[in-house]
Coordinates of C-alpha atoms in Angstrom, one line a residue:
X1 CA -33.3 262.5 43.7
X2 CA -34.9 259.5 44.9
X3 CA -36.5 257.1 43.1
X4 CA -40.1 256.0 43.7
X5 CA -40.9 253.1 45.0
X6 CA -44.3 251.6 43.8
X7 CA -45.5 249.1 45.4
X8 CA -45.6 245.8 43.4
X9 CA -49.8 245.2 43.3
X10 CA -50.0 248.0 41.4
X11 CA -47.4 247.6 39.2
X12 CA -48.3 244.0 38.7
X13 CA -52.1 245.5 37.5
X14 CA -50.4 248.4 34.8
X15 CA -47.9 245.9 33.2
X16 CA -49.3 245.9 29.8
X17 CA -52.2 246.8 30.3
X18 CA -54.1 247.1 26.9
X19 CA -58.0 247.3 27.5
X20 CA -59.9 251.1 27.5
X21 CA -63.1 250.9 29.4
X22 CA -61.9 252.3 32.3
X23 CA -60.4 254.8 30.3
X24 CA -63.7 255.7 28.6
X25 CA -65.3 256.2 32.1
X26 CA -62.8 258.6 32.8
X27 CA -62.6 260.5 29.4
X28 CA -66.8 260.3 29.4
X29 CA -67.0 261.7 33.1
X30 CA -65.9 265.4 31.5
X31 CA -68.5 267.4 32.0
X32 CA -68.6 269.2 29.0
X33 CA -66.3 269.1 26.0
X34 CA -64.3 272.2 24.1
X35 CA -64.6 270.6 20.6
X36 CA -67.8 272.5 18.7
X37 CA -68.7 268.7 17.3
X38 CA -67.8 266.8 20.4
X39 CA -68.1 262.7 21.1
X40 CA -71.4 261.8 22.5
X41 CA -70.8 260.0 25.9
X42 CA -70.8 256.3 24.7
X43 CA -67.9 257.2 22.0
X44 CA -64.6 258.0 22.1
X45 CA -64.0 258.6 18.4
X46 CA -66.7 259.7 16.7
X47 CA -69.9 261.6 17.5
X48 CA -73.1 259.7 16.2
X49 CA -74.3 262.3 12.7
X50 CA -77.6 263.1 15.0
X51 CA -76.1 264.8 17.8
X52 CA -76.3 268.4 18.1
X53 CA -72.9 270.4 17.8
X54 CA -73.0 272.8 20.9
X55 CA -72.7 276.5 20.6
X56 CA -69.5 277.4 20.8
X57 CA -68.8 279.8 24.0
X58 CA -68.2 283.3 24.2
X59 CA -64.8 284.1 23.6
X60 CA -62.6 285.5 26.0
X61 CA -59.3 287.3 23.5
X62 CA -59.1 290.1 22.0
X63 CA -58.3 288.9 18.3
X64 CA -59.3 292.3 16.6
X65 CA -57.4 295.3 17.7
X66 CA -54.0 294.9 16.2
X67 CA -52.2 297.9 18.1
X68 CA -52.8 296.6 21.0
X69 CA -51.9 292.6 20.2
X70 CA -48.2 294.2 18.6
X71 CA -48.2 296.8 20.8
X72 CA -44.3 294.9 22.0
X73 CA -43.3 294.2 19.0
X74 CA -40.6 296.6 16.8
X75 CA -41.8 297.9 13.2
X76 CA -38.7 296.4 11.8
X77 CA -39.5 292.8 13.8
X78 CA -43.1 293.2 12.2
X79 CA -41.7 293.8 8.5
X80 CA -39.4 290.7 8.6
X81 CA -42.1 288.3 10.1
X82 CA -45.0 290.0 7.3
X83 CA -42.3 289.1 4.5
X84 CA -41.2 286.0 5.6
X85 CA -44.9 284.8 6.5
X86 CA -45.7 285.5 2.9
X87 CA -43.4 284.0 1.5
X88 CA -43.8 280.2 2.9
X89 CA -47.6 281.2 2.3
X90 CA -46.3 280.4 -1.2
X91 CA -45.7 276.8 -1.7
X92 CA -43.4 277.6 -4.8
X93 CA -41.7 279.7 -2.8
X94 CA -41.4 277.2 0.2
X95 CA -40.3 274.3 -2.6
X96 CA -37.7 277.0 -4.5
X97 CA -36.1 277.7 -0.7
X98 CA -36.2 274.0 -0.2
X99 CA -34.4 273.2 -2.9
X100 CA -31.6 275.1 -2.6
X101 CA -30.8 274.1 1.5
X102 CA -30.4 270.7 0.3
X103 CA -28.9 271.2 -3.3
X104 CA -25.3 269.8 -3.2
X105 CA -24.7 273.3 -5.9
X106 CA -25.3 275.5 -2.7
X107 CA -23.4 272.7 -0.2
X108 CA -19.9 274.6 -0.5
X109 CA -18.1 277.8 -1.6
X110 CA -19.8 281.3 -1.9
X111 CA -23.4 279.6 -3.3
X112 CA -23.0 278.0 0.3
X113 CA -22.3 281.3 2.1
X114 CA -24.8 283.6 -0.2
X115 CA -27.9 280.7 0.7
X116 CA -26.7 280.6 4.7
X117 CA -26.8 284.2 4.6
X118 CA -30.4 284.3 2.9
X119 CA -31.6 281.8 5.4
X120 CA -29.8 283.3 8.7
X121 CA -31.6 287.0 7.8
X122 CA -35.3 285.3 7.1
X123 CA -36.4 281.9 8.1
X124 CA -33.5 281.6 10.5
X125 CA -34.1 284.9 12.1
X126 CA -38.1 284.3 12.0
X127 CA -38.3 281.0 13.4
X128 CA -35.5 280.6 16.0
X129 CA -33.9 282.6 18.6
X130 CA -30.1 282.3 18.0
X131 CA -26.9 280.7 17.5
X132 CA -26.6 279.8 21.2
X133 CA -28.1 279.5 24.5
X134 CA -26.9 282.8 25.1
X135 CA -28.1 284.8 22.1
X136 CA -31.2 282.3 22.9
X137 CA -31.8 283.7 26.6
X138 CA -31.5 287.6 25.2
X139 CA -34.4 286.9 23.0
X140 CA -36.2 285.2 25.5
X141 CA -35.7 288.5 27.6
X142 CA -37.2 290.9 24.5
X143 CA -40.4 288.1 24.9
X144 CA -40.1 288.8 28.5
X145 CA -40.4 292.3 27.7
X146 CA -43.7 291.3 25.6
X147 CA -45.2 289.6 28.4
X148 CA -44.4 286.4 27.0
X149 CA -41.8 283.1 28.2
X150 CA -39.8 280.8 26.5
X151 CA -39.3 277.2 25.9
X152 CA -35.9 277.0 25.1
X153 CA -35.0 274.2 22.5
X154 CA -31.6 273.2 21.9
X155 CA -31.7 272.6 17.8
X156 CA -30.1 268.9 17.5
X157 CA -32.4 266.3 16.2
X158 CA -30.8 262.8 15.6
X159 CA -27.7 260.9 16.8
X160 CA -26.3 257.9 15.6
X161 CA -23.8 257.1 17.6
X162 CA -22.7 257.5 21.5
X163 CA -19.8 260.1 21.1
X164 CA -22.4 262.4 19.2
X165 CA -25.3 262.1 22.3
X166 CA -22.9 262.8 24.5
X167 CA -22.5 266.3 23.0
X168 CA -25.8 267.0 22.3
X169 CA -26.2 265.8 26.0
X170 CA -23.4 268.5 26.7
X171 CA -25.8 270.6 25.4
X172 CA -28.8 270.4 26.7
X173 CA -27.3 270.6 30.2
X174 CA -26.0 273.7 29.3
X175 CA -29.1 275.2 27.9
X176 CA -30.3 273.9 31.4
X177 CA -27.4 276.4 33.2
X178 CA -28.3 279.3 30.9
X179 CA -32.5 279.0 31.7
X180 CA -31.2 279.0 35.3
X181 CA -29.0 282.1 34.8
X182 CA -32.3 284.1 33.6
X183 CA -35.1 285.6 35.9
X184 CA -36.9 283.1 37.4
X185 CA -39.9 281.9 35.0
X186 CA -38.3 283.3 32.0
X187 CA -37.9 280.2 30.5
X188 CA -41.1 278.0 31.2
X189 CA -39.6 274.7 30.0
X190 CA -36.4 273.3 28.8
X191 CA -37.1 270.6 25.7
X192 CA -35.2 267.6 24.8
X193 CA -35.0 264.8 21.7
X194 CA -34.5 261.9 23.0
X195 CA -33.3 260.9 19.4
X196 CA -30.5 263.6 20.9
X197 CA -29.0 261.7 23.4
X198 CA -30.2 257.4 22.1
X199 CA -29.0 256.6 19.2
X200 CA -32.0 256.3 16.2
X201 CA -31.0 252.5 15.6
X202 CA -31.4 251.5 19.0
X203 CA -34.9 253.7 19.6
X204 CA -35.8 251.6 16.6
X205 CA -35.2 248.1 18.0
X206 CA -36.5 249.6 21.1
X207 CA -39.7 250.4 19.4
X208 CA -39.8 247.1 17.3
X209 CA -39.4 245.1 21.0
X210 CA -42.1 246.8 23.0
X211 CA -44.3 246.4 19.7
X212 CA -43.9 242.7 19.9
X213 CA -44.5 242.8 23.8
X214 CA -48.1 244.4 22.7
X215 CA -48.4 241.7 20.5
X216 CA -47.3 238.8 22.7
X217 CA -47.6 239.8 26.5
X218 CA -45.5 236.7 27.6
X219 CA -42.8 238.4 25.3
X220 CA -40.3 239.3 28.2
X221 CA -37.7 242.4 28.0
X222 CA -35.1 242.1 31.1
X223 CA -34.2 245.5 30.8
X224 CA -37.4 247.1 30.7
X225 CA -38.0 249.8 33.4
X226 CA -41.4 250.5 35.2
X227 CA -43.4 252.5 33.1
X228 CA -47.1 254.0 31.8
X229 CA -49.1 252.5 29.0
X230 CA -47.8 253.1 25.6
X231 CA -50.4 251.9 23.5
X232 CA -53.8 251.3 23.1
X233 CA -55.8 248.2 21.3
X234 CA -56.0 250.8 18.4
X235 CA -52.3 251.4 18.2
X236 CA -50.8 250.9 14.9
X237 CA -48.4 248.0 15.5
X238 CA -47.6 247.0 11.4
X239 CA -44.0 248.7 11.9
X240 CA -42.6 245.5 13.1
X241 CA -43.5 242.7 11.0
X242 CA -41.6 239.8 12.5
X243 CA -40.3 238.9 16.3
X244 CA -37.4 240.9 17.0
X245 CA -34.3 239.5 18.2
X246 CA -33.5 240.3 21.6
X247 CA -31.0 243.0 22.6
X248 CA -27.4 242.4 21.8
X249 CA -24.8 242.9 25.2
X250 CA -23.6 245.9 23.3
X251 CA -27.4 247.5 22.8
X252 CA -28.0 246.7 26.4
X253 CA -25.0 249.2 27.3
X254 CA -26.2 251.4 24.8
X255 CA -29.5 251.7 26.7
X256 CA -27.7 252.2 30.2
X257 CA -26.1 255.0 28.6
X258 CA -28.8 256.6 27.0
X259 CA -30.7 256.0 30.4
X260 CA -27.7 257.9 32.1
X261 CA -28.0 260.5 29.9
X262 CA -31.6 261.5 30.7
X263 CA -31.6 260.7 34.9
X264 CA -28.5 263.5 34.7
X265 CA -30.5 265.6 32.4
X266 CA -33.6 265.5 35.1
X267 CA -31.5 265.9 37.8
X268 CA -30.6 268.8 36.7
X269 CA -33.7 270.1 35.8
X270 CA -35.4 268.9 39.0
X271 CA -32.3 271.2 41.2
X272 CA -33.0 273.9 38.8
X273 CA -36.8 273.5 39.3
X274 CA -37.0 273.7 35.5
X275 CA -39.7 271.2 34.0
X276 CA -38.5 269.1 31.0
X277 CA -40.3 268.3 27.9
X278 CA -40.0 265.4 25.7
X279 CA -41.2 265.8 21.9
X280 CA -42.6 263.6 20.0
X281 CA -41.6 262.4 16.8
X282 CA -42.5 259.7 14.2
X283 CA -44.2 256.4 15.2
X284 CA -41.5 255.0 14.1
X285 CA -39.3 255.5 17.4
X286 CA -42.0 257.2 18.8
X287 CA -42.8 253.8 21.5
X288 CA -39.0 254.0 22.5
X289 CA -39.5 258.1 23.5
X290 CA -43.0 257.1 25.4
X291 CA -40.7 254.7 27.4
X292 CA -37.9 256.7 28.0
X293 CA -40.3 260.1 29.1
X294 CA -42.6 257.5 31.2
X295 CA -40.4 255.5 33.2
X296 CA -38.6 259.1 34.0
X297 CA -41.7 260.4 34.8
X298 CA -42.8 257.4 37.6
X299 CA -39.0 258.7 39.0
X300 CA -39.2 262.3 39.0
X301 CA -42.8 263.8 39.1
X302 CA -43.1 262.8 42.6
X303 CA -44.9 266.5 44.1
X304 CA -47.6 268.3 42.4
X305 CA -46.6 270.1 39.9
X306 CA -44.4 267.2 37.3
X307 CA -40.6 267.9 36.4
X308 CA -40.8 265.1 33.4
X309 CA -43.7 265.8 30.1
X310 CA -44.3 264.0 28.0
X311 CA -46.2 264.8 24.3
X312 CA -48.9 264.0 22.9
X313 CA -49.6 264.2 19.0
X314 CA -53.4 264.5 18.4
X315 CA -53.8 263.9 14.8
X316 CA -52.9 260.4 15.6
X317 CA -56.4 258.3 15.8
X318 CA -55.1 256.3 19.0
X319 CA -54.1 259.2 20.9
X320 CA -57.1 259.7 23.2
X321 CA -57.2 256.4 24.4
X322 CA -53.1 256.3 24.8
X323 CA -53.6 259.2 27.2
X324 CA -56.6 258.5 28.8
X325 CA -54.9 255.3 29.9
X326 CA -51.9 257.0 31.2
X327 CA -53.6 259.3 33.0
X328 CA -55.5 256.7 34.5
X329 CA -51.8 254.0 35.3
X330 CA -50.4 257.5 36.5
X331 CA -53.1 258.4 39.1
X332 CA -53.5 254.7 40.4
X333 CA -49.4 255.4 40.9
X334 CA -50.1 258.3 42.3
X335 CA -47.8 260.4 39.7
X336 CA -48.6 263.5 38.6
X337 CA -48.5 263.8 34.7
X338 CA -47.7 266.8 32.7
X339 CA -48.3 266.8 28.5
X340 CA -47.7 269.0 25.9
X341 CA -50.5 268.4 23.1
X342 CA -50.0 269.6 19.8
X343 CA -51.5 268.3 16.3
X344 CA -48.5 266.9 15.3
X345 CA -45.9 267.2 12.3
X346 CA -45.3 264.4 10.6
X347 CA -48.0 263.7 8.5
X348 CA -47.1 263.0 5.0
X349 CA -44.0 260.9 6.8
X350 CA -47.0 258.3 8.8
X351 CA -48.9 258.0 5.7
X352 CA -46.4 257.3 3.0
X353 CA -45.0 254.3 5.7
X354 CA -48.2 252.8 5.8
X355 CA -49.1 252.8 2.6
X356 CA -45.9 251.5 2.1
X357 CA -46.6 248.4 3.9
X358 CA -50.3 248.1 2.8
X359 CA -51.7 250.2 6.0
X360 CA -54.0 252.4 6.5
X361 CA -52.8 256.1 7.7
X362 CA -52.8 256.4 11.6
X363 CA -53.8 260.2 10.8
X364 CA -57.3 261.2 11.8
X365 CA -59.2 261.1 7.8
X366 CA -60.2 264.9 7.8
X367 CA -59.2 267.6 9.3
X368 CA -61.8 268.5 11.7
X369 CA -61.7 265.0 13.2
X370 CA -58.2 266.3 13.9
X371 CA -59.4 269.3 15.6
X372 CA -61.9 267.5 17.6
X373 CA -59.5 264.8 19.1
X374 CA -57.5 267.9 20.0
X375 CA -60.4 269.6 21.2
X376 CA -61.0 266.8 23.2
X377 CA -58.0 265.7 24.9
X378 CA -57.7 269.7 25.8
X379 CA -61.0 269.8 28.0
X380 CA -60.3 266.2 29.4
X381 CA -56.7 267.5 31.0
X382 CA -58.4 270.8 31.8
X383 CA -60.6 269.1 33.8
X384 CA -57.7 266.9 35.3
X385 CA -55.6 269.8 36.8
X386 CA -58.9 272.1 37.6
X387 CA -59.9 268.9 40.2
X388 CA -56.0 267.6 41.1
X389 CA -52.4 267.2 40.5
X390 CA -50.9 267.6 37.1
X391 CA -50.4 269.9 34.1
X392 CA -51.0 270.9 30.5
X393 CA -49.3 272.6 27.7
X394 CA -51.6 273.4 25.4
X395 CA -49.8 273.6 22.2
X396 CA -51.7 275.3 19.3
X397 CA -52.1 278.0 16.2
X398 CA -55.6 277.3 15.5
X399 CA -57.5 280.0 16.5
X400 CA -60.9 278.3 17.4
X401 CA -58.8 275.4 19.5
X402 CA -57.2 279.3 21.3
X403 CA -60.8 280.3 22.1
X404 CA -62.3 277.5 23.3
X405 CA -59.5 276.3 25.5
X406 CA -59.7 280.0 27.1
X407 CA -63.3 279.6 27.4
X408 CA -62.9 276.5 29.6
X409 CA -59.9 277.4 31.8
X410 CA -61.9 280.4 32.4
X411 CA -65.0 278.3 33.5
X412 CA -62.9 276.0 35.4
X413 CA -61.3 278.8 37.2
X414 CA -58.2 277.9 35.6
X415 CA -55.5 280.1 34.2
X416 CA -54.6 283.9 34.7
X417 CA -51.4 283.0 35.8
X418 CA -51.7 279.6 36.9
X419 CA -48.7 277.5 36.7
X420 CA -50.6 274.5 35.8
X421 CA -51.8 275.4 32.5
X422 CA -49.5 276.8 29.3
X423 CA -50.1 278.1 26.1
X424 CA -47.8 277.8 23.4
X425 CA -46.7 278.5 19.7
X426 CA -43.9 278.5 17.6
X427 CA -41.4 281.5 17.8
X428 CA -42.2 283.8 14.6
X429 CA -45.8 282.1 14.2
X430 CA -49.1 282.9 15.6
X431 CA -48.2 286.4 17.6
X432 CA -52.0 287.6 17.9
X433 CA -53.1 283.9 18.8
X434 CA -50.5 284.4 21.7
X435 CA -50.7 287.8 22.5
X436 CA -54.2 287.8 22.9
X437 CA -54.3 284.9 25.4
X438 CA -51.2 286.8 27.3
X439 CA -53.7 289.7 27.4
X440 CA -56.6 287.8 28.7
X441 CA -53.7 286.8 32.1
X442 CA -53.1 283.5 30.4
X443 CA -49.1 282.1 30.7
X444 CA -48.0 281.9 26.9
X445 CA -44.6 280.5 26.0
X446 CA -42.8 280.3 22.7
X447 CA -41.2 277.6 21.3
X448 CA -37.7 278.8 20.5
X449 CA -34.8 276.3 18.7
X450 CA -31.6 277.8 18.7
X451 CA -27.8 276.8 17.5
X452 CA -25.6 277.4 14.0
X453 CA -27.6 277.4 10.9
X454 CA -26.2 274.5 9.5
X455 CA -27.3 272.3 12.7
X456 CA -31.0 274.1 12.9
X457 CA -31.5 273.6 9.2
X458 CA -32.9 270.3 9.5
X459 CA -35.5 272.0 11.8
X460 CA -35.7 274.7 9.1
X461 CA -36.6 272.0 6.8
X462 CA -39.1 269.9 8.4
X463 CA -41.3 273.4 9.3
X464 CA -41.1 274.5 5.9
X465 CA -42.1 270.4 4.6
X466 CA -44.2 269.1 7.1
X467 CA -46.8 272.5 7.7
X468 CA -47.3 273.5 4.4
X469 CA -50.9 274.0 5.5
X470 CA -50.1 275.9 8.6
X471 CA -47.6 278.2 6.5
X472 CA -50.7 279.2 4.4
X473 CA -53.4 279.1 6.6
X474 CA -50.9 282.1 8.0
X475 CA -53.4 284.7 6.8
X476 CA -54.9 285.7 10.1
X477 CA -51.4 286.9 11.5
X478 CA -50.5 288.3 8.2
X479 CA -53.6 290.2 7.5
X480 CA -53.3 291.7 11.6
X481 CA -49.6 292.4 10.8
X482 CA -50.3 294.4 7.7
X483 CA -53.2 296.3 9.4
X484 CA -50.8 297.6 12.4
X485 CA -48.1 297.9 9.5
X486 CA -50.5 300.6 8.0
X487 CA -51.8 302.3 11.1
X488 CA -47.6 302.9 12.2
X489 CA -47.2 303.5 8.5
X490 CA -50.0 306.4 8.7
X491 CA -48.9 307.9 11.8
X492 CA -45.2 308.8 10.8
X493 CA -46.9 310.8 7.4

């Protein structure tokens, strides 16, 4: 595929670029916002006390009948997800499972095989959809069945060295043949780490350099491709204390290969007409990914609907303005964006590192202010793909966030089928919050990790350490499931 060719006056005007008004204008000209305690127009971060909350709109799900929201789903499939579910509602029982993954006492011998074969019959079984890409594209059919799709996510997380991202990139191509091999719009998206296929030490130095040339503007990188924004004037920077030393020869080859690795990997998503989405992860590496998912973005999503997304992690207090000024560099470039927002996962991780070096958290303080930056960013990129090119995967459990993101697709004339907008949960969480927006004609996907136990369990373990509040805030689901449990239960006697 070609690359784009930009022309140099506008490149010359997005090279980093730092300042937000502009962005403000564009976040401020949304009409009207999803959050229930929105910004007033003149802020972007926190609504003044005197403003009125608006009332929420009517929703458009069905939340309540639980025969018809499991209608798809097997009585054995309900039991295992109602016991697992509350079972990681119970932190000691989330800290006692814990435990034993990573105990060396359970590392070897029959402990080893009695804890794998606890894990691959719940968690394992719950949460992701199988040992490989194929077992992974039968499971996506039963969703199919269920009127649901699948984002299929092959389970490696970090690589620290070039012979191991070559396998992973081994397979991620191959979960990129198998998504091909399945009806068409199956699988809705194909996701990839880039801490996969770049080694973690160079997406550090990465991360430390384009730090420093935030810091220092005249702070020239050579190898540095055209990109998007990364951060914002609020963008916590503390992660590199000192200037970093330039890229060794042997780094810069590292990058040409880990730059190889991804224009193959959206090649062949872009022949498959496949999109590809880049997660996020810690801030840590996290400006490294933003470079890599950008400056394949500016090559790839050159028609209207984009190949390359990127993610967006909202509990982050800079992320508004970081994606209200890429959205702005992307337009003036004329390249269609696509992002996946979600909350985000690593929040004891960001605070512990900043307290560490005398920070404050870059986590929103409460909560709520979570929600609303969520709530925010939602009805901003609703508005974007209502009025032109560009889409959104709207990646949440919360319930309210479900509702009033339905509500304003609705209002916009979005949705009910359109491929511009997704919904999306994890696979073995949230069933009524996504069978109730497949219901109202909504295109819901599932967020499925697949591969051997032993390489998934770091996933395993991050779920189970990073949303301990999202495990026990569970109770809607479960209290659905055990409704419908009782109604099948009362029909057989």
């Amino acid at each position: 595929m070609a690359t784009r060719v930009i022309p140099p006056r506008i490149l010359n005007n997005l090279r980093h670029k730092t300042t937000t008004t502009a962005a403000n204008k564009s976040f401020n000209a949304v009409h009207s916002s999803l959050s229930p305690a929105a910004v007033a127009p003149s802020s972007l971060l926190e609504k003044p006390p005197s403003a009125p909350a608006p009332a929420a709109p009517p929703s458009i799900l069905n939340l309540e009948d639980a025969e018809k929201l499991f209608s798809a789903v097997p009585t054995t499939k309900l039991l295992r997800t109602s016991a697992v579910l509350h079972a990681t509602a119970v932190e000691p029982m989330v800290d006692l499972g814990m435990w034993a993954m990573r105990s060396k006492i359970f590392q070897k011998g029959m402990m080893k095989d009695i804890v794998m074969g606890l894990t691959r019959r719940t968690f394992y079984e719950n949460f992701c959809a199988g040992e490989d890409a194929v077992s992974a594209g039968r499971s996506i059919s039963s969703l199919n069945d269920a009127g649901l799709r699948g984002m299929l996510v092959y389970g490696v997380e970090d690589a620290h060295d070039n012979d191991g991202c070559d396998r992973n990139l081994h397979g991620f191509l191959h979960t990129v043949d198998v998504s091909r091999s399945l009806p068409p719009s199956s699988v809705s998206f194909v996701i990839v780490k880039i801490t996969a296929i770049c080694p973690m030490a160079l997406l550090e130095r990465i991360s430390d350099l384009l730090r420093w040339q935030q810091k220092d503007p005249s702070f020239i990188l050579p190898w540095k491709q055209d990109s998007l924004p990364i951060f914002s004037e609020s963008s916590p920077l503390y992660h590199t204390q000192k200037r970093p030393e330039p890229l060794t020869p042997e780094e810069e080859s590292d990058l040409e290969l880990a730059n190889q690795r991804l224009l193959e990997l959206c090649q062949k998503c872009a022949q498959g007409n496949i999109p590809l989405l880049v997660d996020a992860e810690h801030t840590t590496v996290q400006p490294a990914i933003d470079y890599f998912t950008y400056s394949s973005a500016i090559k790839h999503n050159n028609a209207e609907n984009p190949i390359v997304f990127g993610t967006i992690q909202t509990y982050l207090k800079d992320a508004k303005e970081r994606l209200l000024l890429t959205i702005e560099a992307a337009d003036k470039m004329g390249v269609p964006m696509g992002f996946k927002l979600v909350r985000g996962a690593y929040m004891s991780t960001e605070s512990r590192l900043a307290e560490s070096l005398g920070y404050a958290s870059p986590i929103h303080n409460t909560i709520q202010d979570t929600h609303n930056c969520f709530n925010d960013c939602s009805s901003f990129l609703l508005e974007k793909i209502a009025n032109g090119p560009g889409s959104v995967v709207l990646a949440t459990h919360n319930i309210e966030s479900g509702k009033l993101a339905a509500a304003k697709a609705h209002e916009l004339g979005i949705g009910k089928v359109n491929h511009r907008l997704e919904f999306a949960q994890l696979y073995g969480m949230s069933d009524a919050l996504s069978f109730s927006l497949s219901n109202a004609g909504f295109q819901v996907s599932k967020y499925m990790p697949f591969g051997p136990v032993e390489m998934v369990m770091p996933y395993l373990l991050r779920r189970a350490e990073e949303n301990r509040g999202l495990l026990a805030a569970s109770g809607f689901d479960r209290q659905l499931i055990r409704k419908e449990l009782g109604r099948r239960l009362k029909a057989v006697f």
